[in-house]
PDB file of C-alpha atoms in Angstrom:
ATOM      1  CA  UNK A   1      52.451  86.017 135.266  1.00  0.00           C
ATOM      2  CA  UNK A   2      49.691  83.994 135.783  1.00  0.00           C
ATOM      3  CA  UNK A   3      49.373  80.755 133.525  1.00  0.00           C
ATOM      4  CA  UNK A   4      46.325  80.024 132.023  1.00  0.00           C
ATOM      5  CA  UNK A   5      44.881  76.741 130.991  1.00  0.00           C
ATOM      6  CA  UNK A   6      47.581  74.803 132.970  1.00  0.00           C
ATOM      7  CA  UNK A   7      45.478  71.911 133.529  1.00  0.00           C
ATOM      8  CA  UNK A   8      45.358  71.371 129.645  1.00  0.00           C
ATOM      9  CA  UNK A   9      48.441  69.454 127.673  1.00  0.00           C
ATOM     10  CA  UNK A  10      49.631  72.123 125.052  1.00  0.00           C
ATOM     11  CA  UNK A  11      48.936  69.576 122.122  1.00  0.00           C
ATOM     12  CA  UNK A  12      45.670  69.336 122.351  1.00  0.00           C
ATOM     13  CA  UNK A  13      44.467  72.740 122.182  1.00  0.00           C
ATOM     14  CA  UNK A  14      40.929  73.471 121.082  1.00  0.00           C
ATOM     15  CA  UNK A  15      41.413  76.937 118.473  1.00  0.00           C
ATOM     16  CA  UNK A  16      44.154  79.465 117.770  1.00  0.00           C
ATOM     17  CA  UNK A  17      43.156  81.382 120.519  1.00  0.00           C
ATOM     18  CA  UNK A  18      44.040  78.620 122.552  1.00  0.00           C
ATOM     19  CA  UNK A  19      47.743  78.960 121.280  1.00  0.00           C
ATOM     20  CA  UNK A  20      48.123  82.719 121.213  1.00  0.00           C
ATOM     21  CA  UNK A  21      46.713  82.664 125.302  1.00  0.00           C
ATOM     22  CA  UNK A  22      49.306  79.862 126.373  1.00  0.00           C
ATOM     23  CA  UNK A  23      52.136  81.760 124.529  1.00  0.00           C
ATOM     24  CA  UNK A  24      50.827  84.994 126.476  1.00  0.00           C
ATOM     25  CA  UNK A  25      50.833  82.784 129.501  1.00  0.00           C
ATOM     26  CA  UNK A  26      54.089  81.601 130.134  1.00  0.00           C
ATOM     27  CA  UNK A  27      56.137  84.715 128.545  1.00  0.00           C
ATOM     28  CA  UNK A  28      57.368  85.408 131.543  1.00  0.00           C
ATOM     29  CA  UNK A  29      58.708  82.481 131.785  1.00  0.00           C
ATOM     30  CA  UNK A  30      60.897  82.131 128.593  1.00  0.00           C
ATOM     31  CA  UNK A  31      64.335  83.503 128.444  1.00  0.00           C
ATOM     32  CA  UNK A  32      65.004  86.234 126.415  1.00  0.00           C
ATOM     33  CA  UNK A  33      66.033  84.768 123.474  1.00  0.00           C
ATOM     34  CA  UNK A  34      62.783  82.590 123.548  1.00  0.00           C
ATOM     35  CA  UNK A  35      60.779  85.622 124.437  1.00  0.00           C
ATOM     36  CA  UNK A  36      61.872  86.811 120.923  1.00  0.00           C
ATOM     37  CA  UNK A  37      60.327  83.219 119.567  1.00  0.00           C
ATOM     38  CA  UNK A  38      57.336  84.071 121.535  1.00  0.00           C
ATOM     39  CA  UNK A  39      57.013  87.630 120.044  1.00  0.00           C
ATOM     40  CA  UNK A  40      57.203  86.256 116.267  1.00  0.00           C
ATOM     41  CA  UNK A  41      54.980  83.633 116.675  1.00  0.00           C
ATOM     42  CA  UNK A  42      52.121  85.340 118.466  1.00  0.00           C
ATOM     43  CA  UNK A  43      52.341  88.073 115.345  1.00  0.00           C
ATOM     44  CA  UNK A  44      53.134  86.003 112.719  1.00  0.00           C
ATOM     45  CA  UNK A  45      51.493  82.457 113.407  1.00  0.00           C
ATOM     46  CA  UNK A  46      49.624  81.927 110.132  1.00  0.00           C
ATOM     47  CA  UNK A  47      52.838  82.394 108.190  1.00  0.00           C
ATOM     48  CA  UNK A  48      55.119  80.342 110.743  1.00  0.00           C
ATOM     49  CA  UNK A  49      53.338  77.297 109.599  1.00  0.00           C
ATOM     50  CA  UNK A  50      54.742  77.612 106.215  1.00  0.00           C
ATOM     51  CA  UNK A  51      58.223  77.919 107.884  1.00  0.00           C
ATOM     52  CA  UNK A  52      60.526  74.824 109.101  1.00  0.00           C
ATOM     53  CA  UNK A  53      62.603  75.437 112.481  1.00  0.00           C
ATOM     54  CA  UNK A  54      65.822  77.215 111.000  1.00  0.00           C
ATOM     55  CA  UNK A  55      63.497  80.032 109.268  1.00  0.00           C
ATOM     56  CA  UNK A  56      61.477  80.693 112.259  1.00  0.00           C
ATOM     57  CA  UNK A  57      64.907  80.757 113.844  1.00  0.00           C
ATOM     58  CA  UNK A  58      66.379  82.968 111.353  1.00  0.00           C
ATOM     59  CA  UNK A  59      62.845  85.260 111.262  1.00  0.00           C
ATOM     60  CA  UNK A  60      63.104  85.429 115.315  1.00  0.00           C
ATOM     61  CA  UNK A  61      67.253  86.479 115.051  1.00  0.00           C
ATOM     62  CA  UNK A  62      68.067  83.771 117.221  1.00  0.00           C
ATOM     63  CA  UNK A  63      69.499  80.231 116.597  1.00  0.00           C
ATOM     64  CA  UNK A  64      67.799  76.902 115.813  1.00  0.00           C
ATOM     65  CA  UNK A  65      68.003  75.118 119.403  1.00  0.00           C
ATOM     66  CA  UNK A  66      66.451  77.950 120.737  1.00  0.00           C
ATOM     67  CA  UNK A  67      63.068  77.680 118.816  1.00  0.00           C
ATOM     68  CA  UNK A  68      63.229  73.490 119.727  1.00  0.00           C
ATOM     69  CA  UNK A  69      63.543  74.791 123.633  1.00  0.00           C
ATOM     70  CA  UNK A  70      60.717  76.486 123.299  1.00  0.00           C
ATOM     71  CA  UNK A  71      58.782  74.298 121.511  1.00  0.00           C
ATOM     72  CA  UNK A  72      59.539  71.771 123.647  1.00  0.00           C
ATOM     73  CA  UNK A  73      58.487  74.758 126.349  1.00  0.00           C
ATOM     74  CA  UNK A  74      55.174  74.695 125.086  1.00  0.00           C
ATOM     75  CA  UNK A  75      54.452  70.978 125.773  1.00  0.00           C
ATOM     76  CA  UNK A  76      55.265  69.468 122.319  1.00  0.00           C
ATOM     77  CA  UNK A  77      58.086  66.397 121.476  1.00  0.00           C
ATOM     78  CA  UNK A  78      59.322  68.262 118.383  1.00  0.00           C
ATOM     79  CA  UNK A  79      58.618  70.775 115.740  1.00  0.00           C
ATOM     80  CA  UNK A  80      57.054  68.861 113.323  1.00  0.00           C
ATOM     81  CA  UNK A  81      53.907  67.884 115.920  1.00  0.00           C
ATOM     82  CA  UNK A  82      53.732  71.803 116.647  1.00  0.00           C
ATOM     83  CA  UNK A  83      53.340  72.644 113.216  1.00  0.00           C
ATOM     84  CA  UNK A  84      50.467  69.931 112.661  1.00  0.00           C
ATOM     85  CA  UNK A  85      48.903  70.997 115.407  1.00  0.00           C
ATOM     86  CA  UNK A  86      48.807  74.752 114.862  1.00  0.00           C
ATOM     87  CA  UNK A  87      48.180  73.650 111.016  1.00  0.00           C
ATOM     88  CA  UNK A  88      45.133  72.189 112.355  1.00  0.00           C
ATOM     89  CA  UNK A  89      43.945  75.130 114.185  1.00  0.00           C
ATOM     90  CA  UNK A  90      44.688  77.402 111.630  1.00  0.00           C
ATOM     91  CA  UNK A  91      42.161  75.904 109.399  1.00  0.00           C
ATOM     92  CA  UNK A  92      39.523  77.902 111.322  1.00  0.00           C
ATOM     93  CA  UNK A  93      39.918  81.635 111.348  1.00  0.00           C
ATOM     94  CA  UNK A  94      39.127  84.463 114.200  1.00  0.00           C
ATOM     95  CA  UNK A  95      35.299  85.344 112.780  1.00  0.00           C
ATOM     96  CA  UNK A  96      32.780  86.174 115.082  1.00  0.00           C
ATOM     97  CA  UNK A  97      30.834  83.470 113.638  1.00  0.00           C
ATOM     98  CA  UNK A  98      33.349  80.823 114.466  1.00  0.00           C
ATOM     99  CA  UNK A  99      33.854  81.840 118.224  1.00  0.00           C
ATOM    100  CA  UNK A 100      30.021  81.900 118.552  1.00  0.00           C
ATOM    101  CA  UNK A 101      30.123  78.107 117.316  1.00  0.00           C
ATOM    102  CA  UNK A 102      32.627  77.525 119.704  1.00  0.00           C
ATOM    103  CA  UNK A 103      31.228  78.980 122.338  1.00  0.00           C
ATOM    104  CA  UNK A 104      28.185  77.027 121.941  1.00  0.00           C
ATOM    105  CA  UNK A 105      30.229  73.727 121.985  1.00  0.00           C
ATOM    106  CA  UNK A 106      32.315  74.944 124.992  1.00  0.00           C
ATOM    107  CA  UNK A 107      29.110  75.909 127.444  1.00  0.00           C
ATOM    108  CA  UNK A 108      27.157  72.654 125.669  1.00  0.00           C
ATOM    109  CA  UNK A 109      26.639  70.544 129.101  1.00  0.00           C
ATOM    110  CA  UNK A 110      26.997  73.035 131.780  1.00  0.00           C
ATOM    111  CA  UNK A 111      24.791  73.070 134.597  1.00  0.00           C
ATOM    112  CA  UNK A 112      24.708  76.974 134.387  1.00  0.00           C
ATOM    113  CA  UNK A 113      25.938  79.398 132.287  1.00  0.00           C
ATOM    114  CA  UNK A 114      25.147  82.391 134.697  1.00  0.00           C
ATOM    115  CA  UNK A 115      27.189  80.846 137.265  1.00  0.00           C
ATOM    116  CA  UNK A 116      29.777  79.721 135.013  1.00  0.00           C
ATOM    117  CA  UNK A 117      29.978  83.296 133.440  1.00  0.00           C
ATOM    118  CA  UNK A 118      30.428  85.092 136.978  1.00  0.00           C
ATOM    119  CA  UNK A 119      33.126  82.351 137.808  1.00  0.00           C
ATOM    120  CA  UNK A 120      35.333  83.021 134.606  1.00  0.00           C
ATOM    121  CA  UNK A 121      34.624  86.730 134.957  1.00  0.00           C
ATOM    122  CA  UNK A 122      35.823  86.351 139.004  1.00  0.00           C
ATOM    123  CA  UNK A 123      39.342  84.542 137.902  1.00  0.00           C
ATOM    124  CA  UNK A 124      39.722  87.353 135.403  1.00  0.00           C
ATOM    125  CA  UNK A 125      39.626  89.750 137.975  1.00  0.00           C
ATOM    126  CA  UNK A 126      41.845  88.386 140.276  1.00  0.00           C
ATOM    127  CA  UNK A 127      44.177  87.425 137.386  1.00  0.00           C
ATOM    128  CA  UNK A 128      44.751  91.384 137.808  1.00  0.00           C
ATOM    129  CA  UNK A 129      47.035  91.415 141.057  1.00  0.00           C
ATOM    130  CA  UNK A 130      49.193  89.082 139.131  1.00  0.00           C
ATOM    131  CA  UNK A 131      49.467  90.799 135.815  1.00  0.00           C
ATOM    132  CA  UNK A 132      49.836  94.011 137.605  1.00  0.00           C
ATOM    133  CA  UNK A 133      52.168  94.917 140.295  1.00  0.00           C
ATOM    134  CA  UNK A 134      51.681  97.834 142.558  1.00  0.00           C
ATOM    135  CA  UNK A 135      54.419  99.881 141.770  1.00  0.00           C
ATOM    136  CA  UNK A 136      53.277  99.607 137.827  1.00  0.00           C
ATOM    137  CA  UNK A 137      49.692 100.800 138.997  1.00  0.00           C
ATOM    138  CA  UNK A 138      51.083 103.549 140.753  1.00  0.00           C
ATOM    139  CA  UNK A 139      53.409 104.466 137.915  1.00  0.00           C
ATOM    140  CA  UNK A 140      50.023 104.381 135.933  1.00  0.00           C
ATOM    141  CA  UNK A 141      48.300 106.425 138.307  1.00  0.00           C
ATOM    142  CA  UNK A 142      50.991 109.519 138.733  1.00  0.00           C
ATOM    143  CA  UNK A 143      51.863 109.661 134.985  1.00  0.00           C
ATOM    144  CA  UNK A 144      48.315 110.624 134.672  1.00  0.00           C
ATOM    145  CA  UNK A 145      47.951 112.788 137.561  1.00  0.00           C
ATOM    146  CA  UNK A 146      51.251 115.047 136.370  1.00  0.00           C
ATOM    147  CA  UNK A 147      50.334 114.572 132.474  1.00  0.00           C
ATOM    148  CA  UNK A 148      49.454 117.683 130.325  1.00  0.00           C
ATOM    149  CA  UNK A 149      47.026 116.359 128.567  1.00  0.00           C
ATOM    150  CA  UNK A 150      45.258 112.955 128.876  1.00  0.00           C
ATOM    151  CA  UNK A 151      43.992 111.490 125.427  1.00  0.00           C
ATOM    152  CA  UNK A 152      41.980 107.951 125.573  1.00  0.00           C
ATOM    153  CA  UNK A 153      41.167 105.914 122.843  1.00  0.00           C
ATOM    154  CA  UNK A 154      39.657 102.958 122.601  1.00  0.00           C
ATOM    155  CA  UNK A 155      37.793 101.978 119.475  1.00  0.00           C
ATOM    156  CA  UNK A 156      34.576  99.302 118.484  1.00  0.00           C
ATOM    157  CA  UNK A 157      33.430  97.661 121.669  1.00  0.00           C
ATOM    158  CA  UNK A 158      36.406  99.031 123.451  1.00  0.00           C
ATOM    159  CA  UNK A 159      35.086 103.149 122.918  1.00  0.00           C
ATOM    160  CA  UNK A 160      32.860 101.968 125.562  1.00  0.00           C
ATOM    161  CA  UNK A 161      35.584 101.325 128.357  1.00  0.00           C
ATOM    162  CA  UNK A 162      37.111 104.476 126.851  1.00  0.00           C
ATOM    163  CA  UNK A 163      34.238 106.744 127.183  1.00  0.00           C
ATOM    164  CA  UNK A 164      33.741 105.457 130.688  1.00  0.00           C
ATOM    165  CA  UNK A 165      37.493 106.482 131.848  1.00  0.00           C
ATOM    166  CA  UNK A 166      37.262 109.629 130.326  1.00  0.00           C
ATOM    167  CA  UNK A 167      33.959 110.548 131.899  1.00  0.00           C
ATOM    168  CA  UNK A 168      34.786 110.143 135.215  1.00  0.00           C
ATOM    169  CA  UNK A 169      38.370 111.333 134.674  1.00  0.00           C
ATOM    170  CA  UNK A 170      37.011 114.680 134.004  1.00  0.00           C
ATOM    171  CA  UNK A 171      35.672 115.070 137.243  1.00  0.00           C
ATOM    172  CA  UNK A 172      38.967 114.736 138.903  1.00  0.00           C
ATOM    173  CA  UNK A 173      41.814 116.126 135.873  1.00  0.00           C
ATOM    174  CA  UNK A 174      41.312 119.241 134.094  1.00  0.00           C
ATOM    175  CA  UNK A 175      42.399 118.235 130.616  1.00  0.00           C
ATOM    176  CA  UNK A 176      41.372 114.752 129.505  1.00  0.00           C
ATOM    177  CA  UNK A 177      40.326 114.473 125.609  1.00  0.00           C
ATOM    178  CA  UNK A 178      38.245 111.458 124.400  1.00  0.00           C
ATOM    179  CA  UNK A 179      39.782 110.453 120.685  1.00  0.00           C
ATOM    180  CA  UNK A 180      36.784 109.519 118.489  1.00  0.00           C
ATOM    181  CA  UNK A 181      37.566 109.166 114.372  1.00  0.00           C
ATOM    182  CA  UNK A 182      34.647 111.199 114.226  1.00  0.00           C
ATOM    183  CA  UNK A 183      34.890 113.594 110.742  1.00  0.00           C
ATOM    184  CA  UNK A 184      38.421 112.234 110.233  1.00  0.00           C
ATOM    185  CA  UNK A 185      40.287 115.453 112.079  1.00  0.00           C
ATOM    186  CA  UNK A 186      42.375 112.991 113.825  1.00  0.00           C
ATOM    187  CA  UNK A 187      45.959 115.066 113.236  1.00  0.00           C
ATOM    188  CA  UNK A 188      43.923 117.976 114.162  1.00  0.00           C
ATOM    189  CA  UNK A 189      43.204 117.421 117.502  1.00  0.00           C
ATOM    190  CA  UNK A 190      46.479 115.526 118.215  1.00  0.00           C
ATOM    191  CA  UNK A 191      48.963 118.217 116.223  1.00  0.00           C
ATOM    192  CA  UNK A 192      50.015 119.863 119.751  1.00  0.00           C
ATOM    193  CA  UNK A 193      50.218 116.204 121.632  1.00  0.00           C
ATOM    194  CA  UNK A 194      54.101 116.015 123.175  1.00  0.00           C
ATOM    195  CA  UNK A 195      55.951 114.317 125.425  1.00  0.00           C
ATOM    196  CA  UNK A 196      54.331 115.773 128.669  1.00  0.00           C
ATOM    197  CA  UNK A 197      50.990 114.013 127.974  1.00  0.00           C
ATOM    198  CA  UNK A 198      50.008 110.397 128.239  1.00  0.00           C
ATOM    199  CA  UNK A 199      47.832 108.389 125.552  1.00  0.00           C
ATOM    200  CA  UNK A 200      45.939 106.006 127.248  1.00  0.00           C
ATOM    201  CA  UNK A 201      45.274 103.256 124.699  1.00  0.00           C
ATOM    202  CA  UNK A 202      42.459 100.500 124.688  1.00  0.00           C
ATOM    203  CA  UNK A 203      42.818  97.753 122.781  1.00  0.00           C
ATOM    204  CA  UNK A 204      41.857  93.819 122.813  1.00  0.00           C
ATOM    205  CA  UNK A 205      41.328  91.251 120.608  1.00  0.00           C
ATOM    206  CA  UNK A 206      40.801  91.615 117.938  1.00  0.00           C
ATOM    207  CA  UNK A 207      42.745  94.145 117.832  1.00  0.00           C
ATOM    208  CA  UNK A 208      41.807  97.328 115.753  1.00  0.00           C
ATOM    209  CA  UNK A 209      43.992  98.168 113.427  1.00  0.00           C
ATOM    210  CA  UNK A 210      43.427 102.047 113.571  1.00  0.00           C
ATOM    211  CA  UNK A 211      44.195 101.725 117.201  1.00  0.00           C
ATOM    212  CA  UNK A 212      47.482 100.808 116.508  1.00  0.00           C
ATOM    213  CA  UNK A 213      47.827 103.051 113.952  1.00  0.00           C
ATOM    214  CA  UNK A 214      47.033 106.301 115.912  1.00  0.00           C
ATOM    215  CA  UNK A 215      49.242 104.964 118.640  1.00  0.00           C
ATOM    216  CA  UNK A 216      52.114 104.506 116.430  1.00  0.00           C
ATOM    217  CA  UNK A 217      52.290 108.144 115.293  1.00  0.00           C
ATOM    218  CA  UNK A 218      51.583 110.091 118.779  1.00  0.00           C
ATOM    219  CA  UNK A 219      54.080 107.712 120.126  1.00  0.00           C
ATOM    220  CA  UNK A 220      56.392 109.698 117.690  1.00  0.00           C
ATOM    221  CA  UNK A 221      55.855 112.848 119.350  1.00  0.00           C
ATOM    222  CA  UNK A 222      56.622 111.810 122.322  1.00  0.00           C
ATOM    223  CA  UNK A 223      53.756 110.786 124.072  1.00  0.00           C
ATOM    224  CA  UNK A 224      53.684 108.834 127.009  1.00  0.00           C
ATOM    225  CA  UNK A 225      51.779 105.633 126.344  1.00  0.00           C
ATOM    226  CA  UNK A 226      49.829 103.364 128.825  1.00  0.00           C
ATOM    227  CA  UNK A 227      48.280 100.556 127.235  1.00  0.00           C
ATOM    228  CA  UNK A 228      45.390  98.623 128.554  1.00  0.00           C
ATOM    229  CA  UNK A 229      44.983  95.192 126.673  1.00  0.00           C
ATOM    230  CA  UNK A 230      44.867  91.398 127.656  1.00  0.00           C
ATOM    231  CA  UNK A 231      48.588  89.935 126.745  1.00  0.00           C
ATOM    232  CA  UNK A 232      51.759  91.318 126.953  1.00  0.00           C
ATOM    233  CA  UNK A 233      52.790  90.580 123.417  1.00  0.00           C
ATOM    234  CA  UNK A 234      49.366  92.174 121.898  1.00  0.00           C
ATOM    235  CA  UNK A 235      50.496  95.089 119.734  1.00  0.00           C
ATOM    236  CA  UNK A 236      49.283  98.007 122.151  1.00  0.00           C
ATOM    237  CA  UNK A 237      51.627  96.251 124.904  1.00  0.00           C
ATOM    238  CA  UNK A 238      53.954  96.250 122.532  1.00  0.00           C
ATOM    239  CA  UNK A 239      54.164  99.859 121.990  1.00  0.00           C
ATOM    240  CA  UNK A 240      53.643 100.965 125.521  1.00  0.00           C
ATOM    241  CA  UNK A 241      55.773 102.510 128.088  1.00  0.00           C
ATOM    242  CA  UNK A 242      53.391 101.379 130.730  1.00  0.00           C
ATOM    243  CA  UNK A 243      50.918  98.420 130.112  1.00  0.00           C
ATOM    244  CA  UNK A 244      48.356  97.154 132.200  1.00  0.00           C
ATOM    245  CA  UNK A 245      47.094  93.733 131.363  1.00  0.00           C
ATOM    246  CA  UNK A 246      43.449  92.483 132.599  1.00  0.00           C
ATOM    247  CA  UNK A 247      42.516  89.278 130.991  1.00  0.00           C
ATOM    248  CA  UNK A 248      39.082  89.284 128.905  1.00  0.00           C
ATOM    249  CA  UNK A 249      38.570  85.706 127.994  1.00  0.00           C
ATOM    250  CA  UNK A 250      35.164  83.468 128.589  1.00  0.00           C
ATOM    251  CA  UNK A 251      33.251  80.642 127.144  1.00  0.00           C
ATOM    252  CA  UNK A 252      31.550  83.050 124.800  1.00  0.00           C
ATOM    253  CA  UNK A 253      31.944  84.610 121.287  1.00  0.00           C
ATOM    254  CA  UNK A 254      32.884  87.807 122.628  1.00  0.00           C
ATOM    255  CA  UNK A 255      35.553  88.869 125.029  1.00  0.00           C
ATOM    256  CA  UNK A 256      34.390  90.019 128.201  1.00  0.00           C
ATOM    257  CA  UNK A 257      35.224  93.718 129.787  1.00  0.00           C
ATOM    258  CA  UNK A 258      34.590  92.651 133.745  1.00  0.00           C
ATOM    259  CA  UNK A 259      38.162  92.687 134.376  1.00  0.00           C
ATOM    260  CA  UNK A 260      39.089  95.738 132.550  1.00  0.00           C
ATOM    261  CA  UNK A 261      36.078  97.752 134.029  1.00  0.00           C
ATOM    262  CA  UNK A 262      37.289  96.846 137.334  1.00  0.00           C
ATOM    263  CA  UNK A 263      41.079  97.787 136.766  1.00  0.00           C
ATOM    264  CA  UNK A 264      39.824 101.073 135.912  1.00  0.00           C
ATOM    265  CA  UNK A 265      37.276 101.763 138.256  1.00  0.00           C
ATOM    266  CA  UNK A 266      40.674 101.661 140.523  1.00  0.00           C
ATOM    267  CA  UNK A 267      42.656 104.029 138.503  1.00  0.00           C
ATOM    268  CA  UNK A 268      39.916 106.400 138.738  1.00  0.00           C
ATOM    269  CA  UNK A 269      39.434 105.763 142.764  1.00  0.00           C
ATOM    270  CA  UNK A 270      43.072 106.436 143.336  1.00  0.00           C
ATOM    271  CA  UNK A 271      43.522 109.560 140.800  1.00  0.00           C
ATOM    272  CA  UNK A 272      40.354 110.832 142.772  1.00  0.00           C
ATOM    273  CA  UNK A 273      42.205 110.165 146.477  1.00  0.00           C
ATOM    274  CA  UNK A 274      45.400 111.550 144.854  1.00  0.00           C
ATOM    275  CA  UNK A 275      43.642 114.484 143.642  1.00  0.00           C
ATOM    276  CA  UNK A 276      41.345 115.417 146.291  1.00  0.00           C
ATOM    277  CA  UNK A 277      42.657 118.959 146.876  1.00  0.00           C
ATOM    278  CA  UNK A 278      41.499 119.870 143.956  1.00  0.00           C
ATOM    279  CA  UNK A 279      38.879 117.980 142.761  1.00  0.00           C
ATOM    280  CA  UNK A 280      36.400 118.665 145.555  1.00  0.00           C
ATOM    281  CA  UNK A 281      35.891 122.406 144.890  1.00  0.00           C
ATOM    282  CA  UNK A 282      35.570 121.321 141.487  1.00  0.00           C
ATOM    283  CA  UNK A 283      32.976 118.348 142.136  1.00  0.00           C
ATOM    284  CA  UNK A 284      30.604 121.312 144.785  1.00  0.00           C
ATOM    285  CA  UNK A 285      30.480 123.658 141.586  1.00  0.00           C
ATOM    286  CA  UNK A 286      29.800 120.485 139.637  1.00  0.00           C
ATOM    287  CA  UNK A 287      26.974 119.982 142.045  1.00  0.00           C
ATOM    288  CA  UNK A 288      25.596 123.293 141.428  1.00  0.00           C
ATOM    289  CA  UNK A 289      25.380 123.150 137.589  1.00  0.00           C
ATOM    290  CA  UNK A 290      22.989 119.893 138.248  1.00  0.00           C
ATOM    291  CA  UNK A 291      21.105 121.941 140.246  1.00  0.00           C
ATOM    292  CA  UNK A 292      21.016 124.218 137.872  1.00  0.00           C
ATOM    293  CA  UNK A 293      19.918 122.526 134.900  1.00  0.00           C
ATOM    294  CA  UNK A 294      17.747 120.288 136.683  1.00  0.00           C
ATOM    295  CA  UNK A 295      19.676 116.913 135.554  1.00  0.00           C
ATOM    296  CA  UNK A 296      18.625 114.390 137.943  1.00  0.00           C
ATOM    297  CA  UNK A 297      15.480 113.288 138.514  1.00  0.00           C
ATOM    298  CA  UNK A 298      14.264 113.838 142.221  1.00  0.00           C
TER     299      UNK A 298
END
């Protein structure tokens, strides 16, 4: 898994987000019992701080040494300069308001923030190759081609990349529903949902809680879930079977969907080479409907 930020000493991290990315970073690397430190402090961080080594221990289910290891994993000498540091951090909050400030610090300076832009948005697209291995893609790629049913939900700025997958998915698959909360008739449009469909969820930071909420109870029934979200140990990852990670970060008070755009622009390239048989007859009578109603402009 790639490592982000390697260049910069753990203990001097500029914001929370800082943290929560270099503890996404180098999960890979922990072992499994530090993995399980990793997990509770990426969703429990504000209360850790109130916590002294043997708690987080005890919190985690593994023993005391094992939190210092990983501490000491991070970058820091001990716990007690990991707590003032987070402390620190945790002083600001997550607000749009307060990345936008930060933003404006971080691109303060820069030559160009065009070119910068296109160069963070470049490394977050080749970040993908090492987030995602082949054989995961194509695990991603036939559980939707044999699937039932394809729901997709993706809420906030997210519906967007949601609504884009399941427009062009319908072109190629005969059964793909687009969840919207829409009059509140969630249940109602999930009640026959079952283990031979997939629920392809969309979700990044921050993460929406109703998201998580939907996924938890079609997950229930039986549903297959692919996530798509930027760190292994956000909550949609979490509660996948399958989850493909594109990273979304930038110098900027919002996250940036380059990355996850282009990770599905080649799910929907190889569904549509997988499924050729039988979406061309159904793309030539597509054709004809344009025709039809007149939709493009010649």
């Amino acid at each position: 898994m790639k490592i982000v930020n390697e260049k910069k000493p753990s203990n001097v991290w500029g914001s929370v987000d800082d943290i929560l990315e270099q503890i996404s970073a180098k999960y890979q690397t922990f072992a499994p019992r530090q993995r399980k430190v990793a997990e509770y402090l990426f969703h429990n961080l504000d209360q850790a701080i109130l916590l002294n080594s043997t708690q987080i221990a005890a919190k985690a289910e593994v023993s005391q040494a094992t939190v210092t290891r990983f501490i000491t994993g991070l970058g820091f000498s001990g716990f007690s300069k990991f707590k003032r540091s987070i402390a620190q951090k945790l002083l600001e909050n997550f607000s749009t308001s307060t990345r936008l400030v930060e933003s404006a610090k971080a691109l303060e300076g820069r030559t160009s923030v065009f070119t910068d832009i296109l160069r963070e948005d470049i490394e977050n697209i080749g970040s993908l190759s090492s987030h995602i291995s082949e054989e995961t893609f194509e695990e991603a790629v036939n559980k939707l081609c044999s699937a039932r049913t394809i729901y997709i939900l993706g809420l906030r700025s997210s519906y967007a990349l949601a609504f884009y997958f399941a427009f062009d998915l319908r072109f190629f698959l005969s059964s793909v529903r687009l969840i919207d909360l829409g009059v509140g008739d969630i249940p109602e449009r999930l009640r026959n949902a079952g283990p031979p469909d997939v629920l392809v969820a969309i979700s990044f930071k921050r993460y929406t809680r109703e998201v998580i909420k939907i996924t938890e109870k079609i997950k229930k029934k039986g549903v297959f879930i692919l996530g798509i979200t930027n760190s292994e140990l956000s909550p949609i990852a979490q509660l996948s079977d399958t989850a493909l990670i594109a990273e979304t970060r930038i110098p900027a008070y919002f996250e940036s969907f380059t990355a996850p755009m282009s990770l599905l622009n080649a799910l929907i390239t190889a569904i549509a080479i997988k499924e050729r048989k039988k979406a061309l007859p159904a793309l030539n009578n597509l054709e004809k409907e344009f025709q039809v109603f007149e939709t493009f402009a010649q």
